[in-house]
Tab-separated table of C-alpha atoms and ligand atoms in Angstrom:
chain	number	residue	atom	x	y	z
O	1	MET	CA	-0.582	0.754	-24.089
O	2	SER	CA	2.148	3.311	-23.550
O	3	THR	CA	5.151	3.674	-21.309
O	4	THR	CA	5.845	7.074	-19.845
O	5	GLU	CA	9.219	8.812	-19.677
O	6	VAL	CA	11.009	9.587	-16.454
O	7	ALA	CA	9.190	12.394	-14.693
O	8	LYS	CA	11.200	14.953	-12.850
O	9	PRO	CA	10.975	14.198	-9.147
O	10	SER	CA	11.047	17.047	-6.657
O	11	ALA	CA	14.678	17.900	-6.019
O	12	VAL	CA	14.656	18.119	-2.224
O	13	LEU	CA	13.204	15.561	0.173
O	14	PRO	CA	10.800	17.048	2.706
O	15	VAL	CA	11.925	17.265	6.332
O	16	LEU	CA	9.785	16.795	9.439
O	17	GLN	CA	9.258	20.523	9.939
O	18	ASP	CA	7.662	20.788	6.487
O	19	TYR	CA	4.719	18.722	7.747
O	20	ALA	CA	3.806	21.352	10.361
O	21	ALA	CA	1.936	23.272	7.681
O	22	ILE	CA	-0.357	20.265	7.248
O	23	VAL	CA	-0.669	18.566	10.646
O	24	GLY	CA	0.107	21.536	12.900
O	25	GLU	CA	3.107	22.524	14.987
O	26	PRO	CA	1.971	20.686	18.180
O	27	GLU	CA	1.983	17.358	16.347
O	28	ILE	CA	5.557	17.946	15.194
O	29	LEU	CA	6.648	18.902	18.723
O	30	GLU	CA	5.062	15.734	20.068
O	31	LEU	CA	6.901	13.669	17.468
O	32	ARG	CA	10.213	15.294	18.354
O	33	GLU	CA	9.592	14.634	22.041
O	34	LEU	CA	8.822	10.966	21.412
O	35	ALA	CA	11.811	10.642	19.102
O	36	ARG	CA	14.091	12.113	21.759
O	37	ARG	CA	13.277	9.130	23.973
O	38	VAL	CA	14.052	6.607	21.241
O	39	ALA	CA	17.010	8.480	19.728
O	40	GLY	CA	20.135	6.404	19.179
O	41	ARG	CA	18.266	3.108	18.967
O	42	HIS	CA	18.812	1.353	15.660
O	43	VAL	CA	16.075	-0.112	13.491
O	44	LYS	CA	16.063	-2.486	10.567
O	45	MET	CA	13.101	-2.741	8.199
O	46	VAL	CA	12.957	-5.801	5.934
O	47	ASN	CA	10.570	-6.465	3.066
O	48	SER	CA	10.630	-8.225	-0.288
O	49	THR	CA	10.570	-5.465	-2.895
O	50	ALA	CA	12.158	-2.043	-3.218
O	51	VAL	CA	9.673	-0.915	-5.851
O	52	GLY	CA	5.999	-1.461	-6.542
O	53	GLY	CA	3.213	-1.857	-4.041
O	54	GLY	CA	2.230	-0.118	-0.869
O	55	VAL	CA	4.959	-1.396	1.465
O	56	ALA	CA	7.795	0.032	-0.617
O	57	GLU	CA	5.762	3.210	-0.993
O	58	ILE	CA	5.558	3.639	2.794
O	59	LEU	CA	9.146	2.672	3.598
O	60	ASN	CA	10.522	5.052	1.005
O	61	ARG	CA	9.297	7.977	3.045
O	62	LEU	CA	9.201	6.599	6.585
O	63	VAL	CA	12.871	5.592	6.655
O	64	PRO	CA	14.288	9.092	5.896
O	65	LEU	CA	12.068	10.629	8.580
O	66	MET	CA	13.225	8.097	11.189
O	67	GLU	CA	16.803	8.914	10.237
O	68	GLU	CA	16.096	12.612	10.597
O	69	VAL	CA	14.843	12.191	14.161
O	70	ASN	CA	17.992	10.261	15.107
O	71	VAL	CA	16.560	6.782	14.965
O	72	PRO	CA	18.997	5.266	12.435
O	73	THR	CA	17.004	2.949	10.193
O	74	ARG	CA	18.260	0.501	7.581
O	75	TRP	CA	15.860	-0.803	4.974
O	76	GLU	CA	16.879	-4.125	3.458
O	77	VAL	CA	15.166	-6.183	0.789
O	78	ILE	CA	15.391	-9.974	0.744
O	79	THR	CA	16.420	-11.694	-2.456
O	80	GLY	CA	15.008	-14.872	-3.902
O	81	GLY	CA	14.684	-16.768	-7.153
O	82	GLU	CA	11.686	-16.974	-9.437
O	83	LYS	CA	10.412	-20.072	-7.623
O	84	PHE	CA	10.524	-18.343	-4.241
O	85	PHE	CA	8.435	-15.408	-5.461
O	86	HIS	CA	6.043	-17.758	-7.220
O	87	ILE	CA	5.569	-19.506	-3.870
O	88	THR	CA	5.191	-16.293	-1.875
O	89	LYS	CA	2.631	-14.988	-4.374
O	90	ALA	CA	0.668	-18.237	-3.903
O	91	PHE	CA	0.960	-17.741	-0.119
O	92	HIS	CA	-0.267	-14.171	-0.512
O	93	ASN	CA	-3.312	-15.259	-2.526
O	94	ALA	CA	-3.994	-18.156	-0.119
O	95	LEU	CA	-3.788	-15.888	2.914
O	96	HIS	CA	-6.396	-13.738	1.194
O	97	GLY	CA	-8.607	-16.829	1.076
O	98	ALA	CA	-7.776	-18.305	-2.378
O	99	PRO	CA	-7.303	-22.091	-2.736
O	100	TYR	CA	-3.731	-23.306	-2.250
O	101	GLU	CA	-2.210	-25.986	-4.438
O	102	GLY	CA	1.444	-25.831	-3.453
O	103	ALA	CA	3.870	-28.606	-4.301
O	104	ALA	CA	5.311	-30.801	-1.547
O	105	ASP	CA	8.645	-28.938	-1.453
O	106	TRP	CA	7.292	-25.370	-1.344
O	107	PHE	CA	7.521	-24.878	2.402
O	108	GLU	CA	11.067	-26.238	2.275
O	109	THR	CA	12.050	-23.857	-0.550
O	110	PHE	CA	10.478	-20.952	1.313
O	111	LEU	CA	12.489	-21.704	4.443
O	112	ALA	CA	15.700	-22.328	2.481
O	113	THR	CA	15.464	-18.871	0.829
O	114	ASN	CA	14.771	-17.242	4.188
O	115	GLU	CA	17.791	-19.063	5.579
O	116	GLU	CA	20.025	-17.864	2.705
O	117	ASN	CA	18.943	-14.291	3.396
O	118	ARG	CA	19.413	-14.705	7.128
O	119	ARG	CA	23.021	-15.818	6.596
O	120	ARG	CA	23.694	-12.895	4.272
O	121	MET	CA	22.231	-10.280	6.638
O	122	ARG	CA	23.271	-9.029	10.042
O	123	PHE	CA	20.752	-8.344	12.767
O	124	ASP	CA	22.427	-6.163	15.350
O	125	GLU	CA	19.787	-3.414	15.492
O	126	ASP	CA	17.625	-2.794	18.555
O	127	PHE	CA	14.436	-3.314	16.564
O	128	VAL	CA	13.911	-5.539	13.565
O	129	VAL	CA	10.649	-4.949	11.702
O	130	ILE	CA	9.812	-7.679	9.217
O	131	HIS	CA	7.144	-6.798	6.672
O	132	ASP	CA	4.706	-9.462	5.471
O	133	PRO	CA	5.113	-13.233	5.155
O	134	GLN	CA	7.937	-13.390	2.598
O	135	PRO	CA	10.781	-12.777	5.123
O	136	VAL	CA	8.908	-14.030	8.228
O	137	ALA	CA	11.387	-16.852	8.969
O	138	LEU	CA	14.337	-14.464	9.369
O	139	ILE	CA	13.275	-14.556	13.027
O	140	ALA	CA	15.353	-17.754	13.250
O	141	GLU	CA	18.195	-15.316	14.008
O	142	ARG	CA	16.640	-13.952	17.158
O	143	ASN	CA	18.428	-16.280	19.588
O	144	SER	CA	21.595	-14.272	19.282
O	145	GLY	CA	20.680	-11.052	21.079
O	146	PRO	CA	18.267	-8.931	23.105
O	147	HIS	CA	16.721	-7.320	20.015
O	148	ARG	CA	13.002	-6.756	19.639
O	149	TRP	CA	11.379	-8.371	16.627
O	150	VAL	CA	8.160	-7.015	15.144
O	151	TRP	CA	6.068	-8.597	12.376
O	152	ARG	CA	4.246	-5.998	10.307
O	153	CYS	CA	1.462	-7.706	8.376
O	154	HIS	CA	0.027	-5.629	5.541
O	155	ILE	CA	-2.447	-8.213	4.314
O	156	ASP	CA	-5.940	-9.251	5.298
O	157	LEU	CA	-5.618	-12.412	7.409
O	158	SER	CA	-9.267	-12.622	8.385
O	159	ASN	CA	-9.948	-15.703	6.267
O	160	PRO	CA	-6.634	-17.382	5.483
O	161	ASN	CA	-6.086	-20.734	3.859
O	162	ALA	CA	-5.459	-23.020	6.856
O	163	GLN	CA	-2.530	-24.942	5.349
O	164	VAL	CA	-0.494	-21.802	4.664
O	165	TRP	CA	-1.412	-20.048	7.878
O	166	ASP	CA	-0.659	-23.151	10.000
O	167	PHE	CA	2.798	-23.180	8.432
O	168	LEU	CA	3.462	-19.471	9.024
O	169	LYS	CA	1.879	-19.021	12.453
O	170	PRO	CA	4.592	-20.688	14.558
O	171	TRP	CA	7.081	-18.269	13.003
O	172	VAL	CA	4.867	-15.274	13.750
O	173	ASP	CA	4.424	-16.427	17.351
O	174	ARG	CA	8.185	-16.078	17.885
O	175	TYR	CA	8.015	-12.291	17.440
O	176	ASP	CA	7.603	-9.760	20.253
O	177	ALA	CA	4.714	-7.960	18.603
O	178	SER	CA	2.610	-7.950	15.461
O	179	LEU	CA	1.084	-5.019	13.576
O	180	PHE	CA	-2.086	-5.195	11.480
O	181	SER	CA	-3.772	-2.653	9.215
O	182	SER	CA	-7.308	-3.302	10.470
O	183	PRO	CA	-8.863	-4.860	13.584
O	184	GLN	CA	-10.580	-7.386	11.281
O	185	PHE	CA	-7.260	-8.707	9.960
O	186	THR	CA	-5.923	-10.134	13.189
O	187	ARG	CA	-5.607	-13.798	14.135
O	188	GLY	CA	-5.368	-15.599	17.436
O	189	LEU	CA	-1.672	-15.172	18.226
O	190	ARG	CA	0.413	-15.629	21.344
O	191	ILE	CA	2.008	-12.201	20.894
O	192	PRO	CA	0.522	-8.702	21.269
O	193	GLN	CA	-1.230	-7.301	18.203
O	194	TYR	CA	-1.360	-3.589	17.444
O	195	LEU	CA	-3.385	-1.588	14.941
O	196	PHE	CA	-1.183	0.375	12.547
O	197	PHE	CA	-2.859	2.134	9.653
O	198	PRO	CA	-0.693	2.449	6.567
O	199	THR	CA	-0.186	6.051	5.577
O	200	ILE	CA	0.613	8.309	2.657
O	201	ASP	CA	3.136	11.104	2.457
O	202	PRO	CA	1.310	14.338	1.576
O	203	LEU	CA	4.570	15.966	0.469
O	204	ALA	CA	5.845	13.149	-1.739
O	205	ASP	CA	5.718	13.437	-5.517
O	206	LYS	CA	2.793	11.003	-5.444
O	207	ASN	CA	0.637	13.346	-3.387
O	208	ARG	CA	1.938	16.917	-3.386
O	209	ASP	CA	-0.051	19.701	-5.004
O	210	LEU	CA	0.376	20.049	-8.745
O	211	GLU	CA	-0.333	22.911	-11.096
O	212	PRO	CA	-3.537	22.328	-13.098
O	213	GLU	CA	-1.527	22.928	-16.283
O	214	PHE	CA	0.826	20.098	-15.373
O	215	VAL	CA	-2.130	17.779	-14.735
O	216	ARG	CA	-3.554	18.691	-18.145
O	217	ASP	CA	-0.199	18.086	-19.834
O	218	VAL	CA	0.006	14.604	-18.324
O	219	LEU	CA	-3.536	13.777	-19.467
O	220	GLU	CA	-2.670	14.981	-22.953
O	221	LYS	CA	0.561	13.016	-22.987
O	222	PHE	CA	-1.522	9.878	-22.461
O	223	HIS	CA	-4.154	11.029	-25.023
O	224	ILE	CA	-6.836	11.357	-22.344
O	225	ASP	CA	-9.505	13.987	-23.050
O	226	PRO	CA	-9.792	16.420	-20.089
O	227	ALA	CA	-13.192	17.584	-21.328
O	228	ARG	CA	-15.001	14.267	-20.776
O	229	PRO	CA	-15.427	12.350	-17.479
O	230	ILE	CA	-12.373	10.297	-16.512
O	231	LEU	CA	-12.724	7.168	-14.369
O	232	THR	CA	-9.427	5.866	-13.031
O	233	GLN	CA	-8.075	2.875	-11.181
O	234	ILE	CA	-4.390	2.919	-10.230
O	235	SER	CA	-3.153	-0.549	-9.303
O	236	ARG	CA	-0.548	-3.145	-9.965
O	237	PHE	CA	-1.832	-5.517	-12.654
O	238	ASP	CA	-3.025	-8.113	-10.201
O	239	ARG	CA	-6.198	-10.213	-10.448
O	240	LEU	CA	-7.111	-9.310	-6.868
O	241	LYS	CA	-7.395	-5.669	-8.024
O	242	ASP	CA	-9.968	-6.897	-10.589
O	243	PRO	CA	-8.984	-4.644	-13.511
O	244	VAL	CA	-11.173	-6.670	-15.872
O	245	GLY	CA	-14.100	-6.119	-13.482
O	246	VAL	CA	-13.393	-2.392	-13.689
O	247	ILE	CA	-13.714	-2.590	-17.486
O	248	ARG	CA	-17.051	-4.390	-17.040
O	249	ALA	CA	-18.282	-1.621	-14.754
O	250	TYR	CA	-17.063	1.070	-17.165
O	251	ARG	CA	-18.912	-0.586	-20.059
O	252	LEU	CA	-22.145	-0.464	-18.054
O	253	VAL	CA	-21.621	3.257	-17.425
O	254	LYS	CA	-20.544	3.902	-21.005
O	255	LYS	CA	-24.009	2.925	-22.282
O	256	TYR	CA	-25.277	6.146	-20.729
O	257	GLU	CA	-22.260	8.456	-20.275
O	258	ASP	CA	-19.540	9.407	-22.731
O	259	CYS	CA	-16.732	8.682	-20.281
O	260	GLN	CA	-13.172	7.355	-20.420
O	261	LEU	CA	-11.426	4.727	-18.339
O	262	VAL	CA	-7.804	4.852	-17.199
O	263	LEU	CA	-6.239	1.676	-15.822
O	264	ALA	CA	-2.748	2.659	-14.790
O	265	GLY	CA	-0.387	0.275	-13.133
O	266	GLY	CA	2.953	-1.366	-13.121
O	267	SER	CA	4.461	-4.401	-11.531
O	268	ALA	CA	6.326	-5.211	-8.348
O	269	THR	CA	9.526	-7.260	-8.394
O	270	ASP	CA	7.969	-9.753	-5.959
O	271	ASP	CA	4.864	-10.275	-8.143
O	272	PRO	CA	5.454	-12.724	-11.001
O	273	GLU	CA	1.851	-12.602	-12.321
O	274	GLY	CA	1.824	-8.967	-13.512
O	275	ALA	CA	2.643	-9.541	-17.208
O	276	ALA	CA	-0.098	-12.162	-17.657
O	277	VAL	CA	-2.686	-9.940	-15.972
O	278	LEU	CA	-1.665	-6.952	-18.100
O	279	GLN	CA	-2.240	-9.078	-21.187
O	280	GLU	CA	-5.726	-10.044	-19.981
O	281	VAL	CA	-6.520	-6.387	-19.375
O	282	GLU	CA	-5.290	-5.305	-22.793
O	283	GLN	CA	-7.362	-7.995	-24.387
O	284	ALA	CA	-10.472	-6.952	-22.480
O	285	ALA	CA	-9.861	-3.330	-23.552
O	286	THR	CA	-9.324	-4.092	-27.245
O	287	GLY	CA	-11.301	-1.956	-29.656
O	288	ASP	CA	-12.259	0.861	-27.288
O	289	PRO	CA	-10.047	3.950	-27.709
O	290	ASP	CA	-11.565	5.411	-24.533
O	291	ILE	CA	-9.937	2.732	-22.369
O	292	HIS	CA	-6.365	3.753	-21.567
O	293	VAL	CA	-4.246	0.912	-20.218
O	294	LEU	CA	-1.014	2.494	-19.007
O	295	ASN	CA	1.876	0.299	-18.003
O	296	LEU	CA	3.944	2.725	-15.971
O	297	PRO	CA	7.536	2.370	-14.786
O	298	PRO	CA	8.081	2.440	-11.013
O	299	TRP	CA	9.245	6.052	-10.870
O	300	SER	CA	5.982	7.480	-12.287
O	301	HIS	CA	4.926	9.126	-9.030
O	302	VAL	CA	4.180	12.574	-10.443
O	303	GLU	CA	2.282	11.061	-13.355
O	304	ILE	CA	0.146	8.938	-11.011
O	305	ASN	CA	-0.468	12.018	-8.903
O	306	ALA	CA	-1.587	13.903	-12.030
O	307	LEU	CA	-3.785	11.034	-13.233
O	308	GLN	CA	-5.508	10.905	-9.840
O	309	ARG	CA	-5.946	14.679	-9.772
O	310	GLY	CA	-7.211	14.751	-13.342
O	311	SER	CA	-9.844	12.069	-12.670
O	312	THR	CA	-13.528	12.732	-12.228
O	313	ILE	CA	-13.941	9.591	-10.104
O	314	VAL	CA	-11.331	7.197	-8.716
O	315	ILE	CA	-12.221	3.506	-8.562
O	316	GLN	CA	-10.660	0.770	-6.435
O	317	LYS	CA	-12.604	-2.353	-7.293
O	318	SER	CA	-10.383	-4.863	-5.501
O	319	LEU	CA	-11.639	-8.371	-4.763
O	320	ARG	CA	-9.261	-8.561	-1.802
O	321	GLU	CA	-7.133	-5.782	-0.421
O	322	GLY	CA	-4.554	-5.124	2.234
O	323	PHE	CA	-5.235	-1.537	3.078
O	324	GLY	CA	-5.464	0.076	-0.347
O	325	LEU	CA	-3.146	3.077	-0.233
O	326	THR	CA	-4.449	4.188	-3.618
O	327	VAL	CA	-7.726	5.002	-1.877
O	328	SER	CA	-5.995	7.291	0.643
O	329	GLU	CA	-4.107	8.908	-2.216
O	330	ALA	CA	-7.332	9.661	-4.079
O	331	LEU	CA	-9.167	10.909	-0.979
O	332	TRP	CA	-6.248	13.194	-0.161
O	333	LYS	CA	-6.787	14.766	-3.586
O	334	LYS	CA	-10.464	15.318	-2.687
O	335	LYS	CA	-11.632	12.854	-5.297
O	336	PRO	CA	-14.945	11.012	-5.058
O	337	VAL	CA	-14.012	7.348	-4.661
O	338	VAL	CA	-16.005	4.247	-5.549
O	339	ALA	CA	-14.326	1.270	-3.915
O	340	SER	CA	-14.997	-2.316	-2.869
O	341	ALA	CA	-15.861	-2.961	0.756
O	342	VAL	CA	-12.861	-5.261	1.236
O	343	GLY	CA	-9.713	-5.264	3.353
O	344	GLY	CA	-8.832	-1.884	4.825
O	345	ILE	CA	-10.966	0.096	2.383
O	346	PRO	CA	-13.953	0.483	4.755
O	347	SER	CA	-11.594	2.156	7.267
O	348	GLN	CA	-11.065	4.818	4.632
O	349	VAL	CA	-14.317	4.930	2.725
O	350	ILE	CA	-17.242	5.487	5.032
O	351	HIS	CA	-20.208	4.830	2.786
O	352	LYS	CA	-21.905	8.012	1.558
O	353	LEU	CA	-19.662	10.132	3.793
O	354	THR	CA	-16.121	9.826	2.448
O	355	GLY	CA	-16.892	7.788	-0.675
O	356	MET	CA	-19.094	4.977	-1.966
O	357	LEU	CA	-18.613	1.319	-1.049
O	358	VAL	CA	-19.546	-1.339	-3.578
O	359	HIS	CA	-19.688	-5.120	-3.886
O	360	SER	CA	-19.937	-5.837	-7.622
O	361	ALA	CA	-19.293	-4.475	-11.108
O	362	GLU	CA	-22.976	-3.546	-11.332
O	363	GLY	CA	-22.792	-1.691	-8.007
O	364	THR	CA	-19.646	0.085	-9.140
O	365	ALA	CA	-21.376	1.225	-12.338
O	366	TYR	CA	-24.459	2.319	-10.409
O	367	GLN	CA	-22.477	4.477	-7.973
O	368	ILE	CA	-20.357	5.978	-10.752
O	369	ARG	CA	-23.491	6.998	-12.620
O	370	PHE	CA	-24.971	8.418	-9.424
O	371	LEU	CA	-21.852	10.525	-8.755
O	372	LEU	CA	-21.618	11.729	-12.354
O	373	ALA	CA	-25.231	12.873	-12.072
O	374	ASN	CA	-24.677	14.511	-8.652
O	375	PRO	CA	-21.403	16.451	-8.845
O	376	SER	CA	-22.086	18.562	-5.761
O	377	PHE	CA	-22.562	15.423	-3.632
O	378	ALA	CA	-19.399	13.983	-5.196
O	379	LYS	CA	-17.542	17.130	-4.181
O	380	VAL	CA	-18.697	16.816	-0.555
O	381	LEU	CA	-17.488	13.199	-0.471
O	382	GLY	CA	-14.082	14.369	-1.684
O	383	GLU	CA	-13.860	17.113	0.939
O	384	ASN	CA	-14.823	14.688	3.718
O	385	GLY	CA	-12.366	12.116	2.417
O	386	TYR	CA	-9.549	14.631	2.536
O	387	GLN	CA	-10.318	15.440	6.207
O	388	HIS	CA	-10.502	11.751	7.080
O	389	VAL	CA	-7.077	11.077	5.550
O	390	LYS	CA	-5.616	14.146	7.217
O	391	GLU	CA	-6.745	12.869	10.595
O	392	HIS	CA	-5.750	9.210	10.304
O	393	PHE	CA	-3.647	8.259	7.318
O	394	LEU	CA	-0.689	10.626	7.004
O	395	LEU	CA	2.955	9.648	7.345
O	396	THR	CA	3.429	11.570	10.585
O	397	GLN	CA	0.858	9.243	12.229
O	398	ASN	CA	2.850	6.225	11.140
O	399	LEU	CA	6.072	7.697	12.500
O	400	LYS	CA	4.337	8.383	15.800
O	401	ARG	CA	3.013	4.835	16.071
O	402	TYR	CA	6.432	3.339	15.443
O	403	LEU	CA	8.041	5.591	18.045
O	404	VAL	CA	5.380	4.726	20.619
O	405	LEU	CA	5.715	1.024	19.785
O	406	PHE	CA	9.475	1.160	20.303
O	407	LEU	CA	8.984	2.883	23.652
O	408	VAL	CA	6.492	0.205	24.687
O	409	LEU	CA	8.874	-2.555	23.618
O	410	LEU	CA	11.732	-0.946	25.524
O	411	GLN	CA	9.773	-1.069	28.758
O	412	GLY	CA	11.194	-3.678	31.023
O	413	ASP	CA	14.770	-3.266	29.768
S	501	UDP	N1	1.511	2.330	-7.477
S	501	UDP	C1	2.516	2.872	-8.257
S	501	UDP	N2	2.591	2.509	-9.561
S	501	UDP	C2	1.706	1.643	-10.106
S	501	UDP	C3	0.687	1.074	-9.313
S	501	UDP	C4	0.619	1.441	-7.980
S	501	UDP	O1	3.319	3.692	-7.798
S	501	UDP	O2	1.827	1.361	-11.285
S	501	UDP	C5	1.463	2.732	-6.080
S	501	UDP	C6	0.145	3.330	-5.671
S	501	UDP	O3	0.101	4.702	-6.007
S	501	UDP	C7	0.174	3.056	-4.177
S	501	UDP	C8	0.876	1.708	-4.087
S	501	UDP	O4	1.638	1.590	-5.281
S	501	UDP	O5	0.946	4.016	-3.520
S	501	UDP	C9	-0.103	0.565	-4.027
S	501	UDP	O6	-0.486	0.371	-2.714
S	501	UDP	P1	-1.844	-0.336	-2.350
S	501	UDP	O7	-1.903	-0.434	-0.872
S	501	UDP	O8	-2.986	0.382	-3.014
S	501	UDP	O9	-1.769	-1.777	-3.041
S	501	UDP	P2	-0.660	-2.936	-3.072
S	501	UDP	O10	0.016	-2.790	-4.403
S	501	UDP	O11	0.270	-2.757	-1.917
S	501	UDP	O12	-1.467	-4.192	-3.019
């Protein structure tokens, strides 16, 4: 295991106009026109971690763009003790279908922490967007004004544990609208539900173009051999990302191909299980110098970018998934992707067109071997994947959806 140094981030944040080179001038004009109609309205975004995971990744870039188009946006992060985040992690797993064995006082503790945060925060914006279940009960504040409250759910709710969902649902039903990352994730709710794909920022350090020399330097820094195939999964060390399953798949491939495996990840402040999972992964990797387990600090965006670009194949073998931004990131870099058909991944990976969908470690190994043996097909998958992301999963799309949503919610004022 190694820990990387601080990479130099790009000095200047991109502005909206910079995206014209990627999505075209008409798209930028349309965004400006929409923004003009929402300008001056204030927005608050609330989630439970400032670093780690896809939600923080999105908000980091969406918030400055909203500000730029004169929709002042505050991003606030709720605080909570160890017990609260232990509970919310159990909720998260249960909403993804895992068994739930919460203690009698967990719902009470959850609500008490929400209440503490509610008292600490002010809610005088026109739109309050609450991300995921952790802060869902902040809606208790809504009696005090004409604000619009939106619940943005980033997780797959298609098969939730009934006990946890029955507890959360009445809170969700108090919102004005809900946003889901896939049509399959929605539940029967009393409020409108909208489809919002998560998106990546093509100009952020995580995704911008890099010099091949820089990519090689990063590989070398981590002692990865650029001359042999590199299989990579980038993910928080979380059992639902199945890093040990990735090692199993790699071992099946390794019998036939002299390849290397990179498992690069970090932790999120709202995920208390990361250290234990990292330990399991390190144990599973023991004795094989071609498995690189990299525990990266949260600012390693350029390194992750380089690891993705330097990979021969990118894997995302999740057991459950919200959307799986890492898949969009890899596709944007024209990488052949082998990924589980779970959560939002099938929206991104269209089997045999923009990547390969799998259902097991054996299937993962099979598709990796197939792609290693058919590099020209792998290249076509990467090209198609890039186009697919360009059309659906870029930051400008997300900005547009929020602006349109706000306009819809303003109707009737
Ligand atoms: N990520 C990161 N460092 C890590 C692991 C992941 O910056 O060590 C980023 C990754 O590049 C992606 C996001 O965190 O942008 C993960 O989002 P995803 O939707 O794939 O999964 P989540 O963590 O939200 O379940």
